[in-house]
Short mmCIF file of C-alpha atoms and ligand atoms in Angstrom, two decimals:
data_model
loop_
_atom_site.label_atom_id
_atom_site.label_comp_id
_atom_site.label_asym_id
_atom_site.label_seq_id
_atom_site.Cartn_x
_atom_site.Cartn_y
_atom_site.Cartn_z
CA UNK A 19 64.82 8.87 -66.55
CA UNK A 20 66.92 11.13 -68.79
CA UNK A 21 67.36 13.98 -66.35
CA UNK A 22 70.97 14.89 -67.13
CA UNK A 23 71.94 17.43 -69.77
CA UNK A 24 75.24 18.89 -70.94
CA UNK A 25 76.87 21.97 -69.47
CA UNK A 26 78.15 23.28 -72.83
CA UNK A 27 75.16 22.37 -74.99
CA UNK A 28 75.02 19.60 -77.54
CA UNK A 29 77.23 18.76 -80.52
CA UNK A 30 74.73 16.07 -81.64
CA UNK A 31 77.38 13.34 -81.27
CA UNK A 32 77.02 12.86 -77.54
CA UNK A 33 73.56 11.93 -76.31
CA UNK A 34 71.72 15.20 -75.68
CA UNK A 35 70.24 13.83 -72.47
CA UNK A 36 71.33 10.91 -70.36
CA UNK A 37 70.28 8.97 -67.30
CA UNK A 38 72.30 8.42 -64.15
CA UNK A 39 73.72 5.07 -65.29
CA UNK A 40 74.99 6.53 -68.57
CA UNK A 41 76.41 9.56 -66.85
CA UNK A 42 78.45 7.32 -64.56
CA UNK A 43 79.81 5.03 -67.26
CA UNK A 44 80.22 7.66 -70.03
CA UNK A 45 80.85 10.95 -68.26
CA UNK A 46 82.26 12.94 -71.22
CA UNK A 47 79.82 15.46 -72.76
CA UNK A 48 79.83 17.69 -75.87
CA UNK A 49 82.56 20.29 -76.35
CA UNK A 50 84.52 18.92 -73.38
CA UNK A 51 81.66 19.67 -70.99
CA UNK A 52 80.01 17.65 -68.22
CA UNK A 53 76.66 16.05 -67.68
CA UNK A 54 74.64 17.81 -65.03
CA UNK A 55 71.15 17.97 -63.51
CA UNK A 56 68.54 19.47 -65.82
CA UNK A 57 66.11 20.40 -63.04
CA UNK A 58 66.75 20.87 -59.37
CA UNK A 59 63.59 20.07 -57.41
CA UNK A 60 62.36 21.79 -54.24
CA UNK A 61 62.35 19.47 -51.25
CA UNK A 62 60.42 19.68 -47.97
CA UNK A 63 63.17 19.05 -45.44
CA UNK A 64 60.95 19.24 -42.37
CA UNK A 65 59.55 15.80 -43.12
CA UNK A 66 63.02 14.25 -43.24
CA UNK A 67 64.24 14.87 -39.69
CA UNK A 68 63.67 11.36 -38.44
CA UNK A 69 65.05 9.45 -41.41
CA UNK A 70 68.26 7.47 -40.99
CA UNK A 71 71.17 8.10 -43.36
CA UNK A 72 70.14 5.41 -45.87
CA UNK A 73 66.52 6.58 -45.93
CA UNK A 74 67.58 10.20 -46.38
CA UNK A 75 69.86 9.23 -49.26
CA UNK A 76 67.10 7.28 -50.99
CA UNK A 77 64.61 10.10 -50.49
CA UNK A 78 66.93 12.71 -52.02
CA UNK A 79 67.99 10.48 -54.92
CA UNK A 80 64.35 9.89 -55.70
CA UNK A 81 63.57 13.64 -55.53
CA UNK A 82 66.44 14.20 -57.99
CA UNK A 83 65.17 11.39 -60.25
CA UNK A 84 68.45 9.60 -59.77
CA UNK A 85 67.43 6.08 -60.64
CA UNK A 86 69.40 2.94 -59.88
CA UNK A 87 68.23 -0.63 -59.45
CA UNK A 88 67.20 -1.12 -55.83
CA UNK A 89 69.75 -3.84 -55.12
CA UNK A 90 72.58 -1.75 -56.58
CA UNK A 91 71.64 1.24 -54.45
CA UNK A 92 71.31 -0.94 -51.37
CA UNK A 93 74.75 -2.47 -51.73
CA UNK A 94 76.23 0.97 -52.42
CA UNK A 95 74.70 2.38 -49.25
CA UNK A 96 75.88 -0.78 -47.45
CA UNK A 97 79.42 0.55 -47.78
CA UNK A 98 78.68 3.05 -45.01
CA UNK A 99 78.65 0.02 -42.70
CA UNK A 100 82.45 0.15 -42.87
CA UNK A 101 82.47 3.62 -41.30
CA UNK A 102 83.20 4.15 -37.59
CA UNK A 103 79.51 4.57 -36.76
CA UNK A 104 77.39 2.93 -39.48
CA UNK A 105 74.28 4.78 -38.34
CA UNK A 106 76.04 8.13 -38.58
CA UNK A 107 78.78 8.13 -41.23
CA UNK A 108 79.18 11.93 -41.11
CA UNK A 109 78.89 13.00 -37.45
CA UNK A 110 78.64 16.56 -36.26
CA UNK A 111 80.80 17.76 -33.37
CA UNK A 112 79.99 21.02 -31.61
CA UNK A 113 83.25 22.82 -30.88
CA UNK A 114 81.72 25.98 -29.50
CA UNK A 115 78.52 28.01 -29.47
CA UNK A 116 77.10 28.09 -33.00
CA UNK A 117 80.13 26.31 -34.45
CA UNK A 118 80.06 22.68 -35.59
CA UNK A 119 82.55 20.46 -37.38
CA UNK A 120 81.09 17.82 -39.62
CA UNK A 121 83.65 15.02 -39.65
CA UNK A 122 83.52 13.52 -43.12
CA UNK A 123 86.58 11.31 -42.57
CA UNK A 124 85.24 8.32 -40.66
CA UNK A 125 85.56 5.95 -43.62
CA UNK A 126 88.27 3.36 -44.27
CA UNK A 127 90.92 5.74 -45.69
CA UNK A 128 90.32 8.59 -43.23
CA UNK A 129 89.60 11.27 -45.84
CA UNK A 130 86.26 12.63 -47.03
CA UNK A 131 86.80 11.04 -50.46
CA UNK A 132 85.37 7.85 -48.89
CA UNK A 133 81.94 9.49 -48.47
CA UNK A 134 81.46 9.36 -52.24
CA UNK A 135 84.01 6.87 -53.54
CA UNK A 136 82.94 4.02 -51.27
CA UNK A 137 79.38 3.78 -52.63
CA UNK A 138 80.46 4.93 -56.11
CA UNK A 139 82.83 1.97 -56.55
CA UNK A 140 79.99 -0.44 -55.87
CA UNK A 141 77.65 1.33 -58.29
CA UNK A 142 80.27 1.44 -61.05
CA UNK A 143 81.17 -2.22 -60.69
CA UNK A 144 77.55 -3.39 -60.57
CA UNK A 145 76.64 -1.34 -63.65
CA UNK A 146 79.64 -2.79 -65.49
CA UNK A 147 78.46 -6.28 -64.53
CA UNK A 148 74.88 -5.51 -65.52
CA UNK A 149 76.01 -4.37 -68.98
CA UNK A 150 78.51 -7.20 -69.23
CA UNK A 151 81.43 -4.81 -69.76
CA UNK A 152 84.90 -4.83 -68.26
CA UNK A 153 86.63 -1.62 -67.32
CA UNK A 154 90.13 -0.46 -66.61
CA UNK A 155 89.91 2.54 -64.30
CA UNK A 156 92.88 4.86 -64.23
CA UNK A 157 93.56 7.22 -61.35
CA UNK A 158 96.34 9.71 -60.72
CA UNK A 159 96.64 10.90 -57.17
CA UNK A 160 98.43 13.41 -55.01
CA UNK A 161 97.32 11.50 -51.94
CA UNK A 162 93.67 11.05 -50.98
CA UNK A 163 91.90 9.98 -54.17
CA UNK A 164 94.25 7.03 -54.76
CA UNK A 165 93.72 5.23 -51.45
CA UNK A 166 89.94 5.84 -51.55
CA UNK A 167 89.64 4.58 -55.15
CA UNK A 168 91.69 1.44 -54.46
CA UNK A 169 89.79 0.68 -51.27
CA UNK A 170 86.50 1.12 -53.09
CA UNK A 171 87.29 -1.11 -56.08
CA UNK A 172 89.33 -3.84 -54.35
CA UNK A 173 88.03 -7.25 -55.51
CA UNK A 174 85.08 -5.68 -57.36
CA UNK A 175 83.92 -7.67 -60.36
CA UNK A 176 84.55 -6.51 -63.95
CA UNK A 177 86.95 -3.78 -62.80
CA UNK A 178 90.71 -3.33 -62.73
CA UNK A 179 92.32 -0.21 -61.31
CA UNK A 180 95.70 1.30 -62.03
CA UNK A 181 96.70 4.08 -59.71
CA UNK A 182 99.64 6.37 -60.51
CA UNK A 183 101.31 8.42 -57.80
CA UNK A 184 104.43 10.55 -57.72
CA UNK A 185 107.22 8.73 -55.87
CA UNK A 186 107.95 10.79 -52.74
CA UNK A 187 105.13 13.19 -53.57
CA UNK A 188 102.57 11.96 -51.01
CA UNK A 189 102.68 11.53 -47.24
CA UNK A 190 104.03 8.20 -45.96
CA UNK A 191 100.58 7.24 -44.70
CA UNK A 192 99.00 7.94 -48.08
CA UNK A 193 101.74 5.99 -49.93
CA UNK A 194 101.35 3.00 -47.56
CA UNK A 195 97.57 3.06 -47.95
CA UNK A 196 98.18 2.40 -51.64
CA UNK A 197 101.26 0.19 -51.74
CA UNK A 198 99.94 -2.27 -49.12
CA UNK A 199 96.67 -2.86 -51.01
CA UNK A 200 96.47 -6.56 -51.65
CA UNK A 201 93.85 -7.35 -54.30
CA UNK A 202 94.39 -9.01 -57.64
CA UNK A 203 92.54 -6.35 -59.61
CA UNK A 204 94.60 -3.41 -58.30
CA UNK A 205 97.93 -2.08 -59.51
CA UNK A 206 99.75 0.83 -57.92
CA UNK A 207 102.62 2.40 -59.82
CA UNK A 208 104.99 5.02 -58.52
CA UNK A 209 106.27 7.29 -61.25
CA UNK A 210 109.48 9.27 -61.38
CA UNK A 211 108.10 12.79 -61.41
CA UNK A 212 105.56 14.98 -59.62
CA UNK A 213 101.75 14.94 -59.45
CA UNK A 214 101.43 17.03 -62.62
CA UNK A 215 103.47 14.37 -64.44
CA UNK A 216 101.21 11.63 -63.07
CA UNK A 217 98.16 13.55 -64.21
CA UNK A 218 99.53 14.21 -67.69
CA UNK A 219 100.32 10.51 -68.15
CA UNK A 220 96.72 9.78 -67.14
CA UNK A 221 95.35 12.34 -69.58
CA UNK A 222 97.51 11.13 -72.44
CA UNK A 223 96.54 7.49 -71.81
CA UNK A 224 92.84 8.40 -71.79
CA UNK A 225 93.31 9.92 -75.26
CA UNK A 226 95.70 7.25 -76.60
CA UNK A 227 93.90 5.42 -79.43
CA UNK A 228 96.53 2.67 -79.68
CA UNK A 229 96.19 2.03 -75.96
CA UNK A 230 92.41 1.91 -76.24
CA UNK A 231 92.60 -0.48 -79.19
CA UNK A 232 94.95 -2.77 -77.28
CA UNK A 233 92.50 -2.75 -74.38
CA UNK A 234 89.53 -3.33 -76.64
CA UNK A 235 91.22 -6.43 -78.02
CA UNK A 236 91.04 -7.72 -74.48
CA UNK A 237 87.36 -6.61 -74.28
CA UNK A 238 88.27 -3.90 -71.80
CA UNK A 239 86.95 -0.33 -71.80
CA UNK A 240 88.89 2.58 -70.38
CA UNK A 241 87.55 4.97 -67.76
CA UNK A 242 88.62 7.37 -65.03
CA UNK A 243 86.78 7.67 -61.74
CA UNK A 244 87.59 11.32 -61.41
CA UNK A 245 85.88 13.86 -59.24
CA UNK A 246 83.74 15.39 -61.99
CA UNK A 247 81.82 12.12 -62.36
CA UNK A 248 78.26 12.91 -61.26
CA UNK A 249 78.14 9.47 -59.65
CA UNK A 250 80.45 10.89 -57.01
CA UNK A 251 78.72 14.27 -56.73
CA UNK A 252 75.32 12.67 -56.06
CA UNK A 253 76.56 11.10 -52.82
CA UNK A 254 78.07 14.43 -51.74
CA UNK A 255 74.72 16.21 -51.60
CA UNK A 256 73.39 13.94 -48.85
CA UNK A 257 75.79 14.63 -45.99
CA UNK A 258 75.20 18.39 -46.18
CA UNK A 259 71.48 17.81 -45.66
CA UNK A 260 72.29 15.31 -42.90
CA UNK A 261 74.48 17.95 -41.22
CA UNK A 262 71.69 20.52 -41.34
CA UNK A 263 69.14 18.10 -39.88
CA UNK A 264 71.54 17.24 -37.07
CA UNK A 265 71.85 20.92 -36.18
CA UNK A 266 68.06 21.19 -36.17
CA UNK A 267 67.84 18.24 -33.81
CA UNK A 268 70.67 19.23 -31.52
CA UNK A 269 69.35 22.79 -31.14
CA UNK A 270 65.76 21.54 -30.90
CA UNK A 271 64.60 23.91 -33.61
CA UNK A 272 60.92 23.62 -34.48
CA UNK A 273 59.43 24.22 -37.93
CA UNK A 274 57.72 27.60 -38.56
CA UNK A 275 53.94 28.04 -38.78
CA UNK A 276 53.93 26.88 -42.38
CA UNK A 277 55.62 23.66 -41.27
CA UNK A 278 59.03 24.43 -42.82
CA UNK A 279 62.45 24.91 -41.33
CA UNK A 280 63.63 28.45 -41.88
CA UNK A 281 66.62 28.41 -39.54
CA UNK A 282 69.59 29.36 -41.71
CA UNK A 283 73.08 27.94 -41.43
CA UNK A 284 76.46 28.61 -43.02
CA UNK A 285 78.56 25.81 -44.48
CA UNK A 286 82.32 26.23 -44.85
CA UNK A 287 84.09 23.94 -47.30
CA UNK A 288 87.86 23.49 -47.76
CA UNK A 289 87.85 23.40 -51.55
CA UNK A 290 89.95 22.02 -54.36
CA UNK A 291 88.09 20.60 -57.34
CA UNK A 292 84.79 21.91 -55.88
CA UNK A 293 82.95 18.58 -55.57
CA UNK A 294 82.19 19.00 -51.89
CA UNK A 295 81.04 22.61 -52.34
CA UNK A 296 78.94 21.64 -55.36
CA UNK A 297 77.09 19.12 -53.19
CA UNK A 298 76.25 21.93 -50.76
CA UNK A 299 75.18 24.17 -53.65
CA UNK A 300 72.67 21.58 -54.89
CA UNK A 301 71.32 21.17 -51.36
CA UNK A 302 70.84 24.95 -51.21
CA UNK A 303 69.14 25.01 -54.62
CA UNK A 304 66.78 22.30 -53.35
CA UNK A 305 65.73 24.68 -50.61
CA UNK A 306 67.97 23.75 -47.70
CA UNK A 307 68.19 27.02 -45.72
CA UNK A 308 71.89 27.72 -46.27
CA UNK A 309 72.70 31.40 -45.89
CA UNK A 310 76.05 31.12 -47.65
CA UNK A 311 78.46 28.42 -48.72
CA UNK A 312 81.88 29.71 -47.78
CA UNK A 313 84.76 28.51 -49.89
CA UNK A 314 88.12 28.16 -48.13
CA UNK A 315 91.22 27.95 -50.35
CA UNK A 316 94.91 27.73 -49.49
CA UNK A 317 97.65 29.90 -51.02
CA UNK A 318 96.48 28.63 -54.43
CA UNK A 319 93.66 31.13 -54.13
CA UNK A 320 92.25 31.23 -57.67
CA UNK A 321 88.89 29.96 -56.49
CA UNK A 322 88.48 32.46 -53.66
CA UNK A 323 89.62 35.26 -55.96
CA UNK A 324 86.97 34.19 -58.47
CA UNK A 325 84.18 34.29 -55.93
CA UNK A 326 85.31 37.66 -54.64
CA UNK A 327 85.92 39.36 -57.99
CA UNK A 328 84.22 37.31 -60.73
CA UNK A 329 87.57 36.89 -62.46
CA UNK A 330 88.96 33.38 -62.95
CA UNK A 331 92.53 33.98 -63.95
CA UNK A 332 95.29 31.41 -64.20
CA UNK A 333 97.56 33.36 -66.55
CA UNK A 334 100.94 33.65 -64.82
CA UNK A 335 99.78 31.40 -62.01
CA UNK A 336 101.73 28.31 -61.10
CA UNK A 337 100.91 25.77 -58.48
CA UNK A 338 102.24 26.44 -54.99
CA UNK A 339 102.99 23.40 -52.81
CA UNK A 340 101.21 23.85 -49.49
CA UNK A 341 100.52 21.95 -46.27
CA UNK A 342 96.99 21.26 -47.59
CA UNK A 343 98.01 19.43 -50.80
CA UNK A 344 94.52 18.14 -51.69
CA UNK A 345 93.58 21.77 -52.35
CA UNK A 346 96.63 22.57 -54.52
CA UNK A 347 94.81 23.11 -57.79
CA UNK A 348 94.48 25.70 -60.55
CA UNK A 349 91.50 24.48 -62.57
CA UNK A 350 88.59 23.68 -60.33
CA UNK A 351 86.49 21.51 -62.63
CA UNK A 352 83.17 21.35 -60.82
CA UNK A 353 82.67 25.14 -60.90
CA UNK A 354 81.41 24.51 -64.41
CA UNK A 355 78.22 22.94 -63.01
CA UNK A 356 77.55 26.03 -60.90
CA UNK A 357 78.01 28.25 -63.96
CA UNK A 358 75.56 26.08 -65.84
CA UNK A 359 72.95 26.11 -63.06
CA UNK A 360 73.14 29.91 -62.75
CA UNK A 361 73.83 31.10 -66.29
CA UNK A 362 72.88 28.31 -68.72
CA UNK A 363 74.77 26.32 -71.33
CA UNK A 364 75.62 29.03 -73.89
CA UNK A 365 77.29 31.22 -71.33
CA UNK A 366 79.01 28.26 -69.67
CA UNK A 367 80.50 27.18 -72.99
CA UNK A 368 81.69 30.73 -73.66
CA UNK A 369 83.35 31.03 -70.25
CA UNK A 370 84.98 27.58 -70.32
CA UNK A 371 86.31 28.15 -73.84
CA UNK A 372 87.79 31.41 -72.68
CA UNK A 373 89.51 29.53 -69.83
CA UNK A 374 90.90 26.97 -72.26
CA UNK A 375 92.07 29.50 -74.85
CA UNK A 376 93.08 32.46 -72.72
CA UNK A 377 93.46 30.91 -69.24
CA UNK A 378 91.00 33.52 -68.11
CA UNK A 379 87.33 34.41 -67.87
CA UNK A 380 85.29 37.11 -66.24
CA UNK A 381 81.69 37.29 -65.06
CA UNK A 382 79.57 40.40 -65.62
CA UNK A 383 78.69 42.47 -62.53
CA UNK A 384 75.19 41.03 -62.55
CA UNK A 385 76.46 37.45 -62.80
CA UNK A 386 78.92 38.05 -59.98
CA UNK A 387 76.11 39.34 -57.78
CA UNK A 388 74.14 36.17 -58.50
CA UNK A 389 77.14 33.97 -57.69
CA UNK A 390 77.66 35.85 -54.44
CA UNK A 391 74.11 35.22 -53.27
CA UNK A 392 75.29 31.61 -52.87
CA UNK A 393 79.01 31.79 -52.13
CA UNK A 394 81.56 33.77 -50.16
CA UNK A 395 85.26 32.94 -50.06
CA UNK A 396 88.58 33.48 -48.36
CA UNK A 397 92.01 31.84 -48.38
CA UNK A 398 94.57 30.76 -45.83
CA UNK A 399 98.38 30.78 -45.97
CA UNK A 400 100.41 27.88 -44.55
CA UNK A 401 101.55 30.07 -41.67
CA UNK A 402 97.99 30.92 -40.69
CA UNK A 403 96.97 27.29 -41.19
CA UNK A 404 99.61 26.09 -38.69
CA UNK A 405 98.62 28.77 -36.16
CA UNK A 406 95.01 27.67 -36.48
CA UNK A 407 95.91 23.99 -35.90
CA UNK A 408 97.81 24.91 -32.73
CA UNK A 409 95.13 27.22 -31.40
CA UNK A 410 92.38 24.68 -32.01
CA UNK A 411 94.40 21.86 -30.42
CA UNK A 412 94.86 23.97 -27.30
CA UNK A 413 91.17 24.72 -27.25
CA UNK A 414 90.45 20.98 -27.31
CA UNK A 415 89.95 19.99 -30.94
CA UNK A 416 92.57 18.49 -33.25
CA UNK A 417 92.10 19.12 -36.96
CA UNK A 418 93.99 18.46 -40.17
CA UNK A 419 95.54 21.23 -42.31
CA UNK A 420 92.68 21.26 -44.86
CA UNK A 421 90.05 21.65 -42.19
CA UNK A 422 92.19 24.35 -40.56
CA UNK A 423 91.74 26.58 -43.63
CA UNK A 424 87.98 26.34 -43.01
CA UNK A 425 88.24 27.08 -39.28
CA UNK A 426 90.26 30.16 -40.14
CA UNK A 427 87.46 31.18 -42.52
CA UNK A 428 84.89 30.68 -39.75
CA UNK A 429 86.57 33.43 -37.76
CA UNK A 430 86.22 35.86 -40.65
CA UNK A 431 82.63 35.02 -41.40
CA UNK A 432 81.17 34.93 -37.95
CA UNK A 433 77.42 34.83 -38.07
CA UNK A 434 74.43 34.60 -35.78
CA UNK A 435 73.51 31.44 -37.65
CA UNK A 436 74.97 28.07 -36.78
CA UNK A 437 78.03 27.33 -38.89
CA UNK A 438 79.12 23.89 -40.09
CA UNK A 439 82.76 23.39 -41.05
CA UNK A 440 83.37 20.39 -43.30
CA UNK A 441 86.30 18.40 -41.98
CA UNK A 442 87.81 16.66 -44.97
CA UNK A 443 90.57 14.53 -43.42
CA UNK A 444 91.64 13.00 -40.15
CA UNK A 445 94.83 14.52 -38.68
CA UNK A 446 96.55 11.10 -38.95
CA UNK A 447 96.96 11.58 -42.71
CA UNK A 448 99.00 14.74 -42.20
CA UNK A 449 100.67 14.08 -38.85
CA UNK A 450 104.08 15.71 -39.60
CA UNK A 451 102.35 19.04 -40.32
CA UNK A 452 100.47 18.68 -37.03
CA UNK A 453 103.57 18.10 -34.87
CA UNK A 454 105.36 20.89 -36.72
CA UNK A 455 102.51 23.30 -36.08
CA UNK A 456 101.87 22.42 -32.45
CA UNK A 457 105.28 21.34 -31.09
CA UNK A 458 107.69 22.72 -33.68
CA UNK A 459 108.95 19.14 -34.25
CA UNK A 460 110.08 17.91 -37.63
CA UNK A 461 109.03 14.24 -37.77
CA UNK A 462 108.25 11.46 -40.22
CA UNK A 463 104.62 10.29 -40.34
CA UNK A 464 105.32 7.35 -38.01
CA UNK A 465 107.23 9.46 -35.49
CA UNK A 466 104.60 12.19 -35.58
CA UNK A 467 101.75 9.74 -34.97
CA UNK A 468 103.62 8.13 -32.06
CA UNK A 469 104.40 11.53 -30.63
CA UNK A 470 100.77 12.55 -30.71
CA UNK A 471 99.70 9.29 -29.07
CA UNK A 472 102.21 9.97 -26.27
CA UNK A 473 100.56 13.34 -25.70
CA UNK A 474 97.28 11.68 -24.76
CA UNK A 475 98.91 9.20 -22.39
CA UNK A 476 101.11 11.74 -20.64
CA UNK A 477 98.28 14.16 -20.34
CA UNK A 478 96.12 11.52 -18.75
CA UNK A 479 98.76 10.94 -16.04
CA UNK A 480 100.00 14.39 -15.38
CA UNK A 481 99.50 18.00 -16.31
CA UNK A 482 102.88 19.08 -17.62
CA UNK A 483 103.40 22.86 -17.61
CA UNK A 484 105.72 22.76 -20.60
CA UNK A 485 102.91 21.28 -22.71
CA UNK A 486 100.45 23.36 -24.65
CA UNK A 487 97.77 24.84 -22.41
CA UNK A 488 94.88 22.58 -23.25
CA UNK A 489 94.94 19.37 -25.13
CA UNK A 490 92.63 17.98 -27.77
CA UNK A 491 90.54 14.99 -26.89
CA UNK A 492 90.21 13.50 -30.36
CA UNK A 493 93.75 12.13 -30.76
CA UNK A 494 92.96 8.41 -31.01
CA UNK A 495 94.68 6.73 -33.97
CA UNK A 496 92.52 4.16 -35.79
CA UNK A 497 93.91 0.62 -36.14
CA UNK A 498 93.85 0.88 -39.92
CA UNK A 499 96.41 3.70 -39.77
CA UNK A 500 98.54 2.18 -37.02
CA UNK A 501 98.76 -1.19 -38.77
CA UNK A 502 99.93 0.39 -42.04
CA UNK A 503 103.49 0.65 -40.81
CA UNK A 504 103.86 -3.10 -40.34
CA UNK A 505 101.87 -4.30 -43.36
CA UNK A 506 103.78 -5.94 -46.22
CA UNK A 507 104.37 -3.74 -49.26
CA UNK A 508 102.72 -5.30 -52.30
CA UNK A 509 103.39 -2.66 -54.92
CA UNK A 510 106.98 -1.46 -55.16
CA UNK A 511 107.48 -0.66 -58.84
CA UNK A 512 108.91 2.77 -59.59
CA UNK A 513 108.67 3.47 -63.30
CA UNK A 514 109.91 5.92 -65.88
CA UNK A 515 107.00 7.80 -67.37
CA UNK A 516 107.38 6.23 -70.79
CA UNK A 517 107.27 2.69 -69.35
CA UNK A 518 103.78 3.00 -67.87
CA UNK A 519 101.71 2.06 -70.90
CA UNK A 520 103.43 -1.24 -71.71
CA UNK A 521 103.58 -2.09 -68.02
CA UNK A 522 99.80 -1.74 -67.70
CA UNK A 523 99.15 -3.81 -70.82
CA UNK A 524 101.38 -6.65 -69.71
CA UNK A 525 99.81 -6.63 -66.22
CA UNK A 526 96.42 -7.06 -67.89
CA UNK A 527 97.70 -10.18 -69.70
CA UNK A 528 97.11 -12.21 -66.56
CA UNK A 529 93.49 -12.85 -65.71
CA UNK A 530 93.33 -9.63 -63.75
CA UNK A 531 89.72 -8.69 -64.27
CA UNK A 532 87.25 -11.20 -62.96
CA UNK A 533 83.66 -11.32 -64.07
C1 PLP B 27 89.86 16.19 -52.07
C2 PLP B 27 90.06 16.95 -50.80
C3 PLP B 27 89.66 18.30 -50.67
C4 PLP B 27 89.04 19.07 -51.82
O1 PLP B 27 87.75 18.64 -52.09
P1 PLP B 27 87.00 19.09 -53.46
O2 PLP B 27 85.73 18.37 -53.43
O3 PLP B 27 87.91 18.65 -54.57
O4 PLP B 27 86.87 20.56 -53.41
C5 PLP B 27 89.85 18.93 -49.47
N1 PLP B 27 90.45 18.30 -48.43
C6 PLP B 27 90.86 17.01 -48.51
C7 PLP B 27 91.54 16.39 -47.34
C8 PLP B 27 90.68 16.29 -49.69
O5 PLP B 27 91.12 15.01 -49.78
#
């Protein structure tokens, strides 16, 4: 079913329309655009309340005409069995009246990237196998994408992964999640430089014809599993619907006389590249009663500025390093699919070309009004983020710095409707920021995690007056995180940027990719 079209129109070289399989394996579209859904169907959500997660996913994929072979889809969905609660991979926690946190971090790497990358890795590998093609997948990471990609593709057939990360530029936990990965088809390389350097190496390799030719001689194709791949977005629509249906059930809301749910909710999303928020947008377009999707940014507030003013402006903007690094971003790629859905391909091409040529674009007043019927936005400084972490901990709920930006937004956008905050990472991935915010202690990851564990034990024995007033209940550290600190390091190469290419090619000499 060719139900994907191109956000910037067609140059007649790329296929004008494509199906889900093609979109996953060949994501690049005309004029530097993306493949995206041609039609967004209306869905009757009231009939879906009693489906389990796998059934819901299949129902929505089928409504969207997202077609995959049944066995491929089943093994992809099977990946949710590795989540804390296989029947509920994205649980909802009520933290106060009308306010829920949807914890999207119960997968193997403790960040929400697992929600999409876990099943996506299976789909990609099985499609590669089906077409008898071998792929090298490149990833550059500032912390969460790397571990989730490696975990997803470990030992998968027909795939090798090289993951580049900036030496010293991630948290210790994130670095260990990568460097302790022990699978023959994975290679993790630290580079001397920052995340921008890692990303520019990735981009230059993806364009490097000599590199591609050298790979092709080995019968290997080059790809990147980045967050604009619709294969990842598709899985991100489901948990928003799941969250809504859980609210309906927990508040015992009945359908209206026409048999539909009309109870509205708000969803608040800590946003970077806009994949998570785009999933919510599609759910809303399908008829899920979402009043507004609220975008939370950090001090890199280009996205929130855009939604407030209609101006996307990165002239004179440089990246600020914050305590929520997964949201440190200037160009938020998935916005392009929203522009397409609301304003069509001609206008999208015009706006995106303006961004590329002038680092700037502006919506008309009418377009802005349309955008704002779906989205609101705000941003959060590091100072406010730390205050929010402390306050929430004392009120009984521990959250990570990314999720804190969303909780802060919830206070600004209070509503009579139930609000769901997307929690995008477990606190264990950002423990030093947590102990700094709550206890004013400057620790390494290991020290900070141990310190937090001590808090639970001591609190269980005694109420210490010098401690914060309340104490969060959700402090437990999963074994996978605890064990990281004693696992052997497999990948310890630190390379100059210009040594990466030859290093990858010589690694691929060995029989790295297994069919
Ligand atoms: C990737 C990530 C985000 C940003 O998600 P987008 O889909 O890129 O907007 C937010 N928080 C955490 C912890 C992440 O890893």
